[in-house]
mmCIF file of C-alpha atoms in Angstrom:
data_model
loop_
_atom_site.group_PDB
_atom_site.id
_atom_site.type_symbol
_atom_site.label_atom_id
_atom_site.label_comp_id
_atom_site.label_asym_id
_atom_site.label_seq_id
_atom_site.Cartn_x
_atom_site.Cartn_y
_atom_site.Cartn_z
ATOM 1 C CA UNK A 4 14.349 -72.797 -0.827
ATOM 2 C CA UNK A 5 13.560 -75.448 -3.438
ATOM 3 C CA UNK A 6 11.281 -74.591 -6.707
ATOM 4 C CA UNK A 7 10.030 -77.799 -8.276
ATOM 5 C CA UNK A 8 8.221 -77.665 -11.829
ATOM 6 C CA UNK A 9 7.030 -80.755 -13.461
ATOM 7 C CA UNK A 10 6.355 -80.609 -17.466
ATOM 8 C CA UNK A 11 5.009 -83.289 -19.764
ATOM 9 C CA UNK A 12 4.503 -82.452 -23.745
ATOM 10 C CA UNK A 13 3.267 -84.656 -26.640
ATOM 11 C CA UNK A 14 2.731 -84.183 -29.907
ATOM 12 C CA UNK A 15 3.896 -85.101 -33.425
ATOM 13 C CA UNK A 16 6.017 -84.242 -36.154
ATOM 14 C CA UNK A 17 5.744 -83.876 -39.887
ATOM 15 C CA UNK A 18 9.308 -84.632 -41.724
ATOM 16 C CA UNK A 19 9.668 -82.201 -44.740
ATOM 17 C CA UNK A 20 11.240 -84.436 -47.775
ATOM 18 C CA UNK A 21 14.791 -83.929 -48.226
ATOM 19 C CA UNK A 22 16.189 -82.164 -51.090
ATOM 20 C CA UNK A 23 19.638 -82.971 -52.616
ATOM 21 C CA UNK A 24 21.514 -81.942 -55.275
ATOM 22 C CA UNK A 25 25.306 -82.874 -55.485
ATOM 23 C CA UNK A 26 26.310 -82.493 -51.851
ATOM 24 C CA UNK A 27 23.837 -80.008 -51.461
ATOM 25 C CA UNK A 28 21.067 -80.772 -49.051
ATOM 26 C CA UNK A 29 17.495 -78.914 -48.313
ATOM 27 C CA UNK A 30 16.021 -80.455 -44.813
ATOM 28 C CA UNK A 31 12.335 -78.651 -43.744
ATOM 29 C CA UNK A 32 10.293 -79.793 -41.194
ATOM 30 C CA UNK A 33 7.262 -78.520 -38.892
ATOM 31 C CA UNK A 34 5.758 -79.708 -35.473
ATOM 32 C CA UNK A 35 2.856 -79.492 -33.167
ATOM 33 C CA UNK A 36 3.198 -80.419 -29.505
ATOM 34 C CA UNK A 37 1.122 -79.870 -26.243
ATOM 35 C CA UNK A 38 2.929 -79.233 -23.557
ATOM 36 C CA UNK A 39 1.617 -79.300 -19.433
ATOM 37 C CA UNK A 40 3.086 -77.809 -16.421
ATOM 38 C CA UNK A 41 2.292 -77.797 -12.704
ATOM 39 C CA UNK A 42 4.596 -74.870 -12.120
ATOM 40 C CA UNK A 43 4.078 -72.951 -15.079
ATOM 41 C CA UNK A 44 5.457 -69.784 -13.452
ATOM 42 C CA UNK A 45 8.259 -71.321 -11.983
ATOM 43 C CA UNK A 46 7.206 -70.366 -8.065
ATOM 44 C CA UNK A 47 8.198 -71.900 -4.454
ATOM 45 C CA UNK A 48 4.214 -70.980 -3.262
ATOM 46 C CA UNK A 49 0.735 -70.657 -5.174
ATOM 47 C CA UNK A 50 1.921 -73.136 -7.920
ATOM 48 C CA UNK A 51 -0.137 -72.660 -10.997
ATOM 49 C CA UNK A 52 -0.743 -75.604 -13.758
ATOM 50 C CA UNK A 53 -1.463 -74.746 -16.986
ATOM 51 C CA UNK A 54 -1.505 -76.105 -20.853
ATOM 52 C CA UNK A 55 0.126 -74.981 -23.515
ATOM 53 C CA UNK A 56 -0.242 -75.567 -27.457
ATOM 54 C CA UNK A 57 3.423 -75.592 -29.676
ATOM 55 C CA UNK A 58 3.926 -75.331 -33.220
ATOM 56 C CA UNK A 59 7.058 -75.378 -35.104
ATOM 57 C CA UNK A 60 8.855 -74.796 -38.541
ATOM 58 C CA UNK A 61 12.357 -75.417 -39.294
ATOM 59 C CA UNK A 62 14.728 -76.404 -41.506
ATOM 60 C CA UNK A 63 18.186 -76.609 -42.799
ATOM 61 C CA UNK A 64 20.597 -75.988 -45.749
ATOM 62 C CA UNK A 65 23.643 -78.201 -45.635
ATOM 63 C CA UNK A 66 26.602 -77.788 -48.482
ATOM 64 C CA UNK A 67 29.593 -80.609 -47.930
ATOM 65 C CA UNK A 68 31.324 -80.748 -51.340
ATOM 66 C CA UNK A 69 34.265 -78.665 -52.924
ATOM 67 C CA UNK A 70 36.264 -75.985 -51.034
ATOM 68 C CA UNK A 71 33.414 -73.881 -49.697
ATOM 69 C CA UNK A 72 31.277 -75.878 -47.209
ATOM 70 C CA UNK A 73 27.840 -74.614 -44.985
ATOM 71 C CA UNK A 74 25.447 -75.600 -42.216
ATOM 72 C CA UNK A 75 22.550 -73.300 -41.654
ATOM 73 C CA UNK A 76 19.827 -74.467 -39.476
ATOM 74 C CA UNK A 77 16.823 -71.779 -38.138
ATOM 75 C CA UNK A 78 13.320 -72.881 -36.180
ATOM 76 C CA UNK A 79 10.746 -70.541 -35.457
ATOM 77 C CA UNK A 80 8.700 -71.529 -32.297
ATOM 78 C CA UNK A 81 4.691 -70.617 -31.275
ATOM 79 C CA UNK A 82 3.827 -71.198 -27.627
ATOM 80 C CA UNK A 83 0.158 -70.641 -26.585
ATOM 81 C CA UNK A 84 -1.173 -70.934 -22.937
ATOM 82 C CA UNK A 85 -4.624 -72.541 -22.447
ATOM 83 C CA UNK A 86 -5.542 -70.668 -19.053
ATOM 84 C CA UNK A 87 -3.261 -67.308 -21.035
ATOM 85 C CA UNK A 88 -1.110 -67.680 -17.998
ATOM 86 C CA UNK A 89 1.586 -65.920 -20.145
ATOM 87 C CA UNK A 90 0.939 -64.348 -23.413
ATOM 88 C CA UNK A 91 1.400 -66.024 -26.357
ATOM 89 C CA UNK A 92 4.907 -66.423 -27.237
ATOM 90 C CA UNK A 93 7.406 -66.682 -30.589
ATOM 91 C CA UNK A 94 10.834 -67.992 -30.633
ATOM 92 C CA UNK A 95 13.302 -67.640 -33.425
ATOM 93 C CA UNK A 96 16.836 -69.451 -33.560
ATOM 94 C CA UNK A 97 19.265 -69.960 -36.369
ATOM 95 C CA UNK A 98 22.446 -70.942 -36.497
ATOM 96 C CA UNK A 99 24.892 -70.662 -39.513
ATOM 97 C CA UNK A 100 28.567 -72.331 -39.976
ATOM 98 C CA UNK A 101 30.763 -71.844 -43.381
ATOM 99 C CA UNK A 102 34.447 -73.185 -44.116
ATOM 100 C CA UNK A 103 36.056 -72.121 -46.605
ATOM 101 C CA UNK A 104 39.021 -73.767 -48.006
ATOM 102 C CA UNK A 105 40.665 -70.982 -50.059
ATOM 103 C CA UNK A 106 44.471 -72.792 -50.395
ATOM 104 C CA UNK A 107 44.186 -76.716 -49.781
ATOM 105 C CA UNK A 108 45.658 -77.240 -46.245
ATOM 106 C CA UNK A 109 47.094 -73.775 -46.572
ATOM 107 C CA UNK A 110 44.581 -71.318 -45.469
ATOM 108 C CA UNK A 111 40.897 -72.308 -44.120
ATOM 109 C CA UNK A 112 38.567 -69.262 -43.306
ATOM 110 C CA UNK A 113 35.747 -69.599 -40.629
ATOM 111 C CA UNK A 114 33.044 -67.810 -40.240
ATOM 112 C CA UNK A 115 30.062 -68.448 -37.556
ATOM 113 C CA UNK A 116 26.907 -66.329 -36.917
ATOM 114 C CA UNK A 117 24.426 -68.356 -33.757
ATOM 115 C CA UNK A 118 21.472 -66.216 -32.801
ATOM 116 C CA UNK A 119 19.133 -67.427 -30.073
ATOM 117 C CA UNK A 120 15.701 -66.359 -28.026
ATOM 118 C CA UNK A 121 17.736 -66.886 -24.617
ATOM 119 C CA UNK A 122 16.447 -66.697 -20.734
ATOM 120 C CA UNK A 123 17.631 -63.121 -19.051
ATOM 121 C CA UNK A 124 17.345 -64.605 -16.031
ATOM 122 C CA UNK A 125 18.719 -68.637 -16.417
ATOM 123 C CA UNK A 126 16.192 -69.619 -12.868
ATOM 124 C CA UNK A 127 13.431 -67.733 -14.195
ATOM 125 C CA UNK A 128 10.355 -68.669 -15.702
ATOM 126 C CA UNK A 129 9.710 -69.318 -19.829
ATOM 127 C CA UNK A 130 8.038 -66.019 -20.489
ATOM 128 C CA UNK A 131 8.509 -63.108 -22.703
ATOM 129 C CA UNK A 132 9.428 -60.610 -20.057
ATOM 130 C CA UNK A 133 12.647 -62.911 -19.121
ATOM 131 C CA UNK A 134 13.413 -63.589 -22.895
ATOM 132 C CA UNK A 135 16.425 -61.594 -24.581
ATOM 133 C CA UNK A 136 17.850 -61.886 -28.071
ATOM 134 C CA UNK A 137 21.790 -63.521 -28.501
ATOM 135 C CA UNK A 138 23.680 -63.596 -31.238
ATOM 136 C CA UNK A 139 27.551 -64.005 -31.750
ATOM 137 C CA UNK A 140 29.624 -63.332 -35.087
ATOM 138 C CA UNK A 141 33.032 -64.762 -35.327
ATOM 139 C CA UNK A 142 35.360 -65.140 -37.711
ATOM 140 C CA UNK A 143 38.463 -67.069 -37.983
ATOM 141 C CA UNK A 144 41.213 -67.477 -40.668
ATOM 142 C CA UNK A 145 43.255 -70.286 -39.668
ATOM 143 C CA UNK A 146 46.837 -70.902 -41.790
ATOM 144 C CA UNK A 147 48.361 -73.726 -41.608
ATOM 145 C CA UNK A 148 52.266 -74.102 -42.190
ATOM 146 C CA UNK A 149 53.723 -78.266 -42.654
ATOM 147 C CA UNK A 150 57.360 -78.769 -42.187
ATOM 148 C CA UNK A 151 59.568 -81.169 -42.287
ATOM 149 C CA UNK A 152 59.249 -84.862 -40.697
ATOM 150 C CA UNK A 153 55.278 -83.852 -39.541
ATOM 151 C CA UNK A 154 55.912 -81.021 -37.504
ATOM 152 C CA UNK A 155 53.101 -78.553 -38.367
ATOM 153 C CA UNK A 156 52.785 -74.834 -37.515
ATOM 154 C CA UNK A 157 49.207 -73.479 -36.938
ATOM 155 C CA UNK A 158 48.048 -69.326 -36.650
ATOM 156 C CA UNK A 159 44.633 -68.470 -36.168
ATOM 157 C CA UNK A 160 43.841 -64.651 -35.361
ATOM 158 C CA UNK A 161 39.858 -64.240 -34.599
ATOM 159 C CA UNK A 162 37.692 -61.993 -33.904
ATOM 160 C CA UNK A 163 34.270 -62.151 -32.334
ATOM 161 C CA UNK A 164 30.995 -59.918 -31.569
ATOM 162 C CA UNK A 165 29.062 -60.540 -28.814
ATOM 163 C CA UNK A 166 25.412 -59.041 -28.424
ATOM 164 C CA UNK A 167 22.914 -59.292 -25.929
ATOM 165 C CA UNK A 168 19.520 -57.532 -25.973
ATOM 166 C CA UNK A 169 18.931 -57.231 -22.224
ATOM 167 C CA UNK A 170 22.374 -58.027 -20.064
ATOM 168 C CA UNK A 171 24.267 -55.275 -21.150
ATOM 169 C CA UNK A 172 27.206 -57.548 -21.488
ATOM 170 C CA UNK A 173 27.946 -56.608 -25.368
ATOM 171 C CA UNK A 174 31.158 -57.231 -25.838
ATOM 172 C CA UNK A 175 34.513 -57.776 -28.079
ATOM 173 C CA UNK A 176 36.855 -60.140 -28.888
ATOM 174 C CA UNK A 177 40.107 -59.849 -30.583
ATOM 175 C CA UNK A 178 42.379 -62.896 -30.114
ATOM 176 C CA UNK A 179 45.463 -65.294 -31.585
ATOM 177 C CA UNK A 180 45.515 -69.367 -31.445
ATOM 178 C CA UNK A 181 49.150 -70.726 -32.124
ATOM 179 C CA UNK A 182 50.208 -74.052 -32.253
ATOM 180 C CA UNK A 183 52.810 -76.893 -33.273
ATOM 181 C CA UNK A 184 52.214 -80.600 -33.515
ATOM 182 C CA UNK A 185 54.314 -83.242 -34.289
ATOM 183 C CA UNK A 186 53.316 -87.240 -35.072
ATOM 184 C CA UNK A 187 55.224 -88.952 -32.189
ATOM 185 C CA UNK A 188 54.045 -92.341 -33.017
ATOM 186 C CA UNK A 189 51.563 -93.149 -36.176
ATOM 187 C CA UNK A 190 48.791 -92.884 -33.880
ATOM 188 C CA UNK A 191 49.600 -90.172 -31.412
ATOM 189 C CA UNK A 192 50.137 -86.413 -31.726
ATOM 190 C CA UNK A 193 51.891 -83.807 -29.140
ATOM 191 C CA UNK A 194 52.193 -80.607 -29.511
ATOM 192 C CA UNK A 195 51.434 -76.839 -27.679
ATOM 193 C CA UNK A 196 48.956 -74.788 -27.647
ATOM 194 C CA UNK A 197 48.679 -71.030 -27.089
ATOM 195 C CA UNK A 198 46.301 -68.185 -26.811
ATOM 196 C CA UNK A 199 45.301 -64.821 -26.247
ATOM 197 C CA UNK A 200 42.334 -62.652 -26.166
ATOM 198 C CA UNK A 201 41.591 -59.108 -25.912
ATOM 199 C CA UNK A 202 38.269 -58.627 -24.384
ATOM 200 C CA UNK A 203 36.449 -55.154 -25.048
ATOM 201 C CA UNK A 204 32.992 -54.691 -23.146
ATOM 202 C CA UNK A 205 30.845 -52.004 -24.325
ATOM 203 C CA UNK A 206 29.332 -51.087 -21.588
ATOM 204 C CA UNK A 207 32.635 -50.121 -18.877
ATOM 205 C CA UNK A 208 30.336 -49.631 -16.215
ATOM 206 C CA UNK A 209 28.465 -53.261 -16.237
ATOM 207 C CA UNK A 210 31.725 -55.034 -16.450
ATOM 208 C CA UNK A 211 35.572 -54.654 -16.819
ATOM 209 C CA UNK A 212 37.968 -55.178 -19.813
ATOM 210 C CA UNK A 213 40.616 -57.795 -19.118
ATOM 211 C CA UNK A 214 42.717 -60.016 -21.405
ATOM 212 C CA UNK A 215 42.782 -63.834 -21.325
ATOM 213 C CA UNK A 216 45.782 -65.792 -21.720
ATOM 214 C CA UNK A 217 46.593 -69.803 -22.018
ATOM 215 C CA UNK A 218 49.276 -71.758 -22.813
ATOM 216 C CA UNK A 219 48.747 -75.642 -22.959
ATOM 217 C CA UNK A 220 50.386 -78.937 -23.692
ATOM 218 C CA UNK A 221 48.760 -81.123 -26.077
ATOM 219 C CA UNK A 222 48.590 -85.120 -26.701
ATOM 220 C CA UNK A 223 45.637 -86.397 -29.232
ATOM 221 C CA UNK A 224 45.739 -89.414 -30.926
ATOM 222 C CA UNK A 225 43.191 -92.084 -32.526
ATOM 223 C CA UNK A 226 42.501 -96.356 -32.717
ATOM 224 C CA UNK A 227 40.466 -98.385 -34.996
ATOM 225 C CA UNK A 228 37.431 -97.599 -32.868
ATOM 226 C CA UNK A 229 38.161 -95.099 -30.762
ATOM 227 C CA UNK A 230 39.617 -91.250 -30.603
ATOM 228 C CA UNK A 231 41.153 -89.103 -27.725
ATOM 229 C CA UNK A 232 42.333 -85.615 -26.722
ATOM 230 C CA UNK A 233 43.917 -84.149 -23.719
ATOM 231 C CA UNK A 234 45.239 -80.737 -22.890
ATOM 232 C CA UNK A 235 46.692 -79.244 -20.068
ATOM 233 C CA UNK A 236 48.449 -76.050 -18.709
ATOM 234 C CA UNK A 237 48.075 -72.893 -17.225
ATOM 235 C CA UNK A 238 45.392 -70.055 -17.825
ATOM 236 C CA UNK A 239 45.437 -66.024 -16.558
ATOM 237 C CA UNK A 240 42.943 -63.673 -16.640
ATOM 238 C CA UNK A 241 44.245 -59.783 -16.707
ATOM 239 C CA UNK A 242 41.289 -57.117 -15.440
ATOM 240 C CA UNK A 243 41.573 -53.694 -15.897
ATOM 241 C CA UNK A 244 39.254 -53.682 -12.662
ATOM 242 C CA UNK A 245 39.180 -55.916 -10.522
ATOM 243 C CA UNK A 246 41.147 -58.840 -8.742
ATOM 244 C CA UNK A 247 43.291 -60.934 -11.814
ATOM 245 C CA UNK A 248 43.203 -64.758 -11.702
ATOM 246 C CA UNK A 249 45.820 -67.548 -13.080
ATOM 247 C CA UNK A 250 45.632 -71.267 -12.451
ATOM 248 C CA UNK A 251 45.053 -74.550 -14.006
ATOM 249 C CA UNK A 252 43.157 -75.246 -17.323
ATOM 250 C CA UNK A 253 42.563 -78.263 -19.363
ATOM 251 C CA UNK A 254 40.611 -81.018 -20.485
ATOM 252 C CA UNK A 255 40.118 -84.731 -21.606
ATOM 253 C CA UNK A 256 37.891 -85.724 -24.631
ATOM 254 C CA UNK A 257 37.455 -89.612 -25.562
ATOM 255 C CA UNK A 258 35.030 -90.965 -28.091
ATOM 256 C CA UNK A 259 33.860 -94.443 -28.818
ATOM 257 C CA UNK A 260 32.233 -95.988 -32.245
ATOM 258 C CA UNK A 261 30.571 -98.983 -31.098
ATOM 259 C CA UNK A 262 28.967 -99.061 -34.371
ATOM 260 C CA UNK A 263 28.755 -97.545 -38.016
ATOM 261 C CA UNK A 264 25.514 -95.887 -36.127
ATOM 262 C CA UNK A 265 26.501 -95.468 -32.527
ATOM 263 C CA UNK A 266 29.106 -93.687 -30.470
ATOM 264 C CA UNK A 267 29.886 -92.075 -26.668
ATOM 265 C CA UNK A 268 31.457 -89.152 -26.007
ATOM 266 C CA UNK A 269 32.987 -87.985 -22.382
ATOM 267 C CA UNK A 270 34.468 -85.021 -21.922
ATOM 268 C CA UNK A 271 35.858 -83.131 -18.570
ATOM 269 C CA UNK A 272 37.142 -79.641 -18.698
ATOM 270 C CA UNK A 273 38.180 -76.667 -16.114
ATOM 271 C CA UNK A 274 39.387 -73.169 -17.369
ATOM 272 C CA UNK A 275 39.106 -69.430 -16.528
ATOM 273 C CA UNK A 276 36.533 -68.064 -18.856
ATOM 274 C CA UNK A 277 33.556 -65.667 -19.222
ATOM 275 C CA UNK A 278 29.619 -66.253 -20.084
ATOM 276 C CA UNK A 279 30.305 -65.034 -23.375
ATOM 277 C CA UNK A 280 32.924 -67.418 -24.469
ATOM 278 C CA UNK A 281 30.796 -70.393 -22.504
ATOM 279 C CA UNK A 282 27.511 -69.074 -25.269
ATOM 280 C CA UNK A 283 30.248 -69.280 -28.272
ATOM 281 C CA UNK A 284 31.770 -72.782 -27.261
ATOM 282 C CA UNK A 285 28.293 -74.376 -26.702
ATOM 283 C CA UNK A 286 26.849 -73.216 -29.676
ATOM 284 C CA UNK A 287 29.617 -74.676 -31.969
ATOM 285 C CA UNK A 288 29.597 -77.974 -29.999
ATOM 286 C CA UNK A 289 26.206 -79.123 -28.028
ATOM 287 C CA UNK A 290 28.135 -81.668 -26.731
ATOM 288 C CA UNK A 291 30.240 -79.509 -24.517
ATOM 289 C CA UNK A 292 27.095 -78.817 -22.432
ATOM 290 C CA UNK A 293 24.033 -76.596 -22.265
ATOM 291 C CA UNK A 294 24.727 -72.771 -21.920
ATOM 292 C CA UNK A 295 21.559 -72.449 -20.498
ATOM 293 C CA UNK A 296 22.660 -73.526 -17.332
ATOM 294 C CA UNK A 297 24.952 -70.707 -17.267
ATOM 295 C CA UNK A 298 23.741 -67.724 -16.038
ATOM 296 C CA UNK A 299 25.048 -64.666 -18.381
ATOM 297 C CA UNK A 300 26.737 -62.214 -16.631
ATOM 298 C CA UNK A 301 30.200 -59.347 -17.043
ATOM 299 C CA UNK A 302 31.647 -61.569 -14.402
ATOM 300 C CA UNK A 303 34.655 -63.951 -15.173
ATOM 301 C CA UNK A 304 34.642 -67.343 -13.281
ATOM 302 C CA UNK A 305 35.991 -71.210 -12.906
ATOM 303 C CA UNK A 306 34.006 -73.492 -15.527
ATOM 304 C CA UNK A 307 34.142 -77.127 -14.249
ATOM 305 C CA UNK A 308 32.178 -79.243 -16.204
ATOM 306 C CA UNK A 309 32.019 -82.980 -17.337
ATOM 307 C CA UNK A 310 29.831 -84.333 -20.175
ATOM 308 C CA UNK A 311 28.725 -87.601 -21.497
ATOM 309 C CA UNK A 312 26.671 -88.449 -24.601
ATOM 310 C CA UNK A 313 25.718 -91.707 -26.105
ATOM 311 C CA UNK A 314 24.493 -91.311 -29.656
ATOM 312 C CA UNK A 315 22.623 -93.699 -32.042
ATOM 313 C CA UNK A 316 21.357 -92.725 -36.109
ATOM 314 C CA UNK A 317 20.215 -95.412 -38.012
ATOM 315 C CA UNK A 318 17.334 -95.225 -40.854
ATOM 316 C CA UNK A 319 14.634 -95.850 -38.625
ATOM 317 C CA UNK A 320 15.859 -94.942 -34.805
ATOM 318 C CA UNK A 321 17.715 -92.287 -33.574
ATOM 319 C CA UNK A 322 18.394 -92.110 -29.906
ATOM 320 C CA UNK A 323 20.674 -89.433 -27.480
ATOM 321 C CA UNK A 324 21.105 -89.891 -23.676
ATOM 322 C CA UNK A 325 22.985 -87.212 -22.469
ATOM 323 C CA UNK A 326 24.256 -86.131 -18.684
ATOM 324 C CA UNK A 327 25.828 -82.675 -17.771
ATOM 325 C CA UNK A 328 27.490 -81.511 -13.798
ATOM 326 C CA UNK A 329 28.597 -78.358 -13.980
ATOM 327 C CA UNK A 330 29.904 -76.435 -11.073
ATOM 328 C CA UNK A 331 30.879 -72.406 -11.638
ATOM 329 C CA UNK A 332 32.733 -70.678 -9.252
ATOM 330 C CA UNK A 333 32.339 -66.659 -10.191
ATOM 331 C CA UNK A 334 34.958 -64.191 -9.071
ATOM 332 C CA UNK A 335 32.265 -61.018 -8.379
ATOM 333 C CA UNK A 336 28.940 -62.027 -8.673
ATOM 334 C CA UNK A 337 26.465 -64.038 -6.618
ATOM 335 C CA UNK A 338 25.927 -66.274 -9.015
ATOM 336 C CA UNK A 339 27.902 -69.212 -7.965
ATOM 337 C CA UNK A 340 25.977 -72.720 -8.598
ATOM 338 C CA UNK A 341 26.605 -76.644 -8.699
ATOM 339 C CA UNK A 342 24.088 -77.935 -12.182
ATOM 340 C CA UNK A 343 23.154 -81.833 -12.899
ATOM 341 C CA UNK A 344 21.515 -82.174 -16.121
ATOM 342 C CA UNK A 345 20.330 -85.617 -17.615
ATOM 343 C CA UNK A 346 18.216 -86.365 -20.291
ATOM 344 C CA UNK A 347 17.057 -88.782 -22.859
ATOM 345 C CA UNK A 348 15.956 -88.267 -26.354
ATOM 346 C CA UNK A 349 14.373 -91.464 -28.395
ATOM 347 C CA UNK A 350 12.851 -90.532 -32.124
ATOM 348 C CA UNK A 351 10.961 -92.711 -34.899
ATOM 349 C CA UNK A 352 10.706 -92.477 -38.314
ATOM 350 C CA UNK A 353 7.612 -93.882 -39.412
ATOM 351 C CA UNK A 354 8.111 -92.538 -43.301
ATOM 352 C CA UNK A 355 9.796 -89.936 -44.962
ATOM 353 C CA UNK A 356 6.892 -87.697 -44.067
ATOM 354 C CA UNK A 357 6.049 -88.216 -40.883
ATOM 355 C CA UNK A 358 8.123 -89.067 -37.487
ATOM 356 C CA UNK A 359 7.622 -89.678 -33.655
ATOM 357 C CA UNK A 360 9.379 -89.157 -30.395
ATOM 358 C CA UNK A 361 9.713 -89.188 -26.715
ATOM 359 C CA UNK A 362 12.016 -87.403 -24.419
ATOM 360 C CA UNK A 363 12.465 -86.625 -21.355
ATOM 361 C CA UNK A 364 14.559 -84.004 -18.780
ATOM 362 C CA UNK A 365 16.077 -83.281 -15.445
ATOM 363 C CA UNK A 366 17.904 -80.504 -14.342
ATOM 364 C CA UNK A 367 19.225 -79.163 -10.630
ATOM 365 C CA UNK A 368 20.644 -76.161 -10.348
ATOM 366 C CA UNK A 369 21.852 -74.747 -6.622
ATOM 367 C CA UNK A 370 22.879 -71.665 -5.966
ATOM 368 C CA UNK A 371 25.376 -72.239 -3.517
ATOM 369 C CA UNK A 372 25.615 -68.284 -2.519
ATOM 370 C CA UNK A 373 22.214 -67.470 -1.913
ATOM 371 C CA UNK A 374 20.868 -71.389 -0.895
ATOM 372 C CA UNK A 375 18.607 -71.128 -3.495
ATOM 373 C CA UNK A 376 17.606 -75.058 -6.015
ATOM 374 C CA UNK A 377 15.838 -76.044 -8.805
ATOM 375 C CA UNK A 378 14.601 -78.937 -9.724
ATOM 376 C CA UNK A 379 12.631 -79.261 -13.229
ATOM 377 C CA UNK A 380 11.296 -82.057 -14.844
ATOM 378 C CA UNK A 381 10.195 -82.669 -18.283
ATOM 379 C CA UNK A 382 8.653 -85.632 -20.284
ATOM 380 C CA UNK A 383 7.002 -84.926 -23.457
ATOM 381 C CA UNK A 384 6.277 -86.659 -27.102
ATOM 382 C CA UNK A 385 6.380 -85.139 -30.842
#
């Protein structure tokens, strides 16, 4: 079975004036947008087109200077539907970051809070009924310890809350990062890596405890132009019900600066993990991938994945082409699925009140248990 939905939006966008004081920096903004679909409910048969109207406010509070640094960004989101297909529809998301450096290269505390407006169901359609509420706290003090001739000792105990409205998949995290590293040559780093996390679900019944273990070798290093990361090593999964898994885990980063305003970034990456963790590592890095295309779940599974991004900011263009394949191999559920996602993202500033933009989407997603794929496409202006 193949579901096919084609989407086009336009629209424009109004650039609030940025506000900066020191290294303190106030960023609003607001949005309309239009936005048409021949599938709007997302069906094999009796495909029904509709319009929708989108408005938008956002904005974001950035702090770079002394010890104590923070990123908050929020956007609150008004869908209407012409034919009221749907009813209307509000979407809140708002993601917060702060670092703080309490003992210069000492002791670094991190704390993260991402909530999101999130798909129950990651095939279904972009209604309220199959919208949940996702949010994540996690905090982090990382101490660092230099020795002698580079080699550097790193501890990082953590501890994360997981919380979703509708999956009943709330869940717990207590873990420990450890490392060393060592400057082999002035431009290249090795060292090891290891973790482990204790994984507490709330709800026993929907999904079992286990604890997650990794130990990995690690070379990193950097050029005039150019930066790279590898790991590699082993990763085992523990259940307290259930079948355990161990096996490979790793993965390659390199990024290129053509330019003082562009760069591409590739990344490939395999590792025993959960939905949960997938949410957390997505949220802190967009470039690792979309966790959208991950369906959430109690289940533990293989996360193959390989990303490339090509990024260009400049005072007057700013331009992202991006491509995801994902495949997801899950121990219990039906849920495994093979995902190519590629998209394009081109945006104008005409003055430092107003902006423009086009974009454009594709995403496949097959369910290889259940022979189930989707195919959307979107192409839209702001």
């Amino acid at each position: 079975m193949i579901i096919r939905r084609l989407s086009m939006t336009a629209g424009i966008c109004l650039l609030g004036v940025s506000t900066a004081v020191s290294a303190f920096i106030f960023e609003p903004g607001a949005g309309l947008g239009w936005q048409y679909s021949d599938n709007v409910a997302l069906t094999p048969d009796d495909e029904e087109a509709d319009w929708g109207a989108v408005a938008y406010l956002g904005g974001s509070l950035i702090e770079e200077g002394g010890p104590l640094t923070y990123n908050a960004r929020g956007t609150l989101t008004y869908q209407r539907y012409a034919n009221k297909t749907f009813d209307d529809t509000t979407y809140f998301n708002l993601n917060a970051r702060v670092n703080w450096e309490q003992v210069e290269n000492r002791v670094n505390w991190l704390v993260d809070n991402f909530f999101t407006q999130s798909p129950i169901n990651s095939l279904g359609k972009d209604v309220p009924t199959n919208i949940e509420n996702r949010n994540v706290f996690s905090i982090a003090p990382d101490f660092a310890f230099p020795y002698s001739s580079g080699h550097r000792f790193r501890l990082q105990p953590f501890f994360r809350d997981y919380y979703f409205e509708e999956s009943s998949t709330d869940n717990q995290q207590y873990g420990l990062d450890a490392g060393w590293s060592y400057p082999l040559y002035p431009t290249m780093r090795v060292g090891v890596d290891a973790r482990l996390a204790d994984v507490n679900y709330k709800d026993s019944d929907a999904a079992s405890d286990y604890t997650r273990s990794s130990l990995r070798g690690v070379v990193s290093g950097s050029r005039p132009h150019s930066e790279y990361s590898v790991d590699f090593g082993t990763s085992r999964i523990s259940r307290d019900k259930g079948n355990d898994q161990s096996g490979f885990g790793g993965a390659a980063t390199y990024r290129y600066q053509f330019t003082g305003f562009s760069s591409v970034r590739a990344r490939i990456a395999t590792d025993l993990t959960d939905s949960s963790q997938t949410f957390f590592d997505t949220e802190v890095d967009p470039d690792n991938g979309n966790s959208i295309n991950v369906q959430t779940s109690g289940d533990v599974f293989r996360n193959n994945v390989f990303t490339l991004v090509y990024d260009r900011d400049d005072d007057t263009f700013d331009t992202r082409v991006y491509a995801e394949l994902r495949d997801l191999d899950y121990e219990e559920s039906l849920s495994d699925r093979e995902v190519t996602d590629f998209g394009v993202d081109f945006n104008y500033r005409v003055n430092a009140y107003l902006g423009t933009g086009v974009f454009g989407s594709y995403v496949r997603i097959k369910e290889t248990d259940i022979g189930r794929t989707d195919k959307r496409y979107i192409l839209g202006g702001r």
